[in-house]
Amino acid sequence: MTSRPPAAAARGTGSFPRRGPGRRAVIATTAALLLPALARPLAARAIAAASLAEEEGGVRLALVVGEPVGFRLFTLDNPPRVVIDLEGAPWRAGTPPPGLGPVRRIRAALNRPGVTRVVLDLEVPVAVRRAAMDASGTTLVVEIAPAPRAVFLGQAAASEAEARAEPPRPPRLPLVVLDPGHGGRDPGAIGASGTQEKRIALAAALELRRVLEGEGRCRVALTRTRDVFVPLAERVRFAQSRNAALFLSIHADALDDASVRGASVYTLAERASDPLAERVARNENRADRFAGPAFEGVTPEVARILIALVRRETLNGSARMARHAVASLRQSVVMLPNSHRFAGFVVLKAPDVPSVLVEMGFLSSRADEALLRQAAHRRKLAVAMAEAVHRYLDEASPVLTAG
Ligand SMILES: [Zn+2]
């Protein structure tokens, strides 16, 4: 073992001794807008606020993460900077606070799946005095102060040695959340010969999971794996709290017109693209009438705010996935004309997870119902949807890097 300068790379908690409490003046705080319906799961797993304050002879960075979080801190030279990698805590603190003292500016970005990188670009070399969760376990505190260049370089060299010593962990595969529609006391649509949508949706989702897991290019989670009722907002939160790369809701609706048949793909829009899409959305959204008074619902007002919050890239991602789904499904099954439609589905309202709803066919059509009852047909659908998922993930924008 070679000896290492006292202030080197820090891991976990409490690697640096803390000096006196000093004078603190919070000069800049940014906080994410957290809607009541979403506040808890997001706050528990994200960097919800960031502040940079003067501290005796230096500055103190506070990252509010809600719960203890794994992190790695190291320094880099040319140009000098302090880098903090946080695990499983996406940045939701808006614009980082402006620079102060030795810190010229702060940047934050997704470094690789599941890791947020916060970079402090420095005006002058610094020593890291402290990098640890605070006593409450909710905030990561990093204290730095100007230091001779030799001290800073010692830290940087130690960081580099540590980085070399540690083989990089394989990146985590992106997570695809499959959402079999309905369930439990909500049967969904019921076909002419009595087929329940909830059973078809679950069977198809389980088949899709088998296909996706067989290929091993993504992780898969289901919002339900049994015949249970799950409120719509809960399905959205399930995907959000796991930082899903994609949310795929699987259905087989019924319409008044038994002659309408074929698969179709839906993405979120404030206004429905056509009356049929609106009818489909109304049917699917009605699932929440089974939820009972305890359901923590999304009011129309919150729903409107949520739609406004849907980021452009999320919508772009959803539209891209929808195009792939239509293109793949078209190769193997009958499609509804204008197969990609838009409407206000509650389950598609995650502001940060690209979301698509697939109607595999209509149970009101005897032809579709007969097909959807067949495992071989569901297999065909699953293979087509898996192909679309892979195409989507292959071209999904690579993670941003900073540092
Ligand atoms: Zn449905």
PDB file of C-alpha atoms and ligand atoms in Angstrom, residues 181-182 188-189 197 250-253 284 359, ligand 1:
ATOM      1  CA  GLY A 181     -54.037  -2.833 -18.108  1.00  0.00           C
ATOM      2  CA  HIS A 182     -56.817  -3.228 -15.536  1.00  0.00           C
ATOM      3  CA  GLY A 188     -61.408  -3.935 -18.448  1.00  0.00           C
ATOM      4  CA  ALA A 189     -63.280  -4.666 -21.658  1.00  0.00           C
ATOM      5  CA  GLU A 197     -59.246  -7.629 -21.110  1.00  0.00           C
ATOM      6  CA  ILE A 250     -50.834  -3.036 -22.719  1.00  0.00           C
ATOM      7  CA  HIS A 251     -54.545  -3.262 -23.456  1.00  0.00           C
ATOM      8  CA  ALA A 252     -57.247  -4.796 -25.635  1.00  0.00           C
ATOM      9  CA  ASP A 253     -60.200  -2.432 -25.469  1.00  0.00           C
ATOM     10  CA  GLU A 284     -59.155   3.271 -20.104  1.00  0.00           C
ATOM     11  CA  GLU A 359     -54.166  -1.657 -27.909  1.00  0.00           C
TER      12      GLU A 359
HETATM   13 ZN    ZN B   1     -57.825  -1.303 -21.400  1.00  0.00          ZN
END
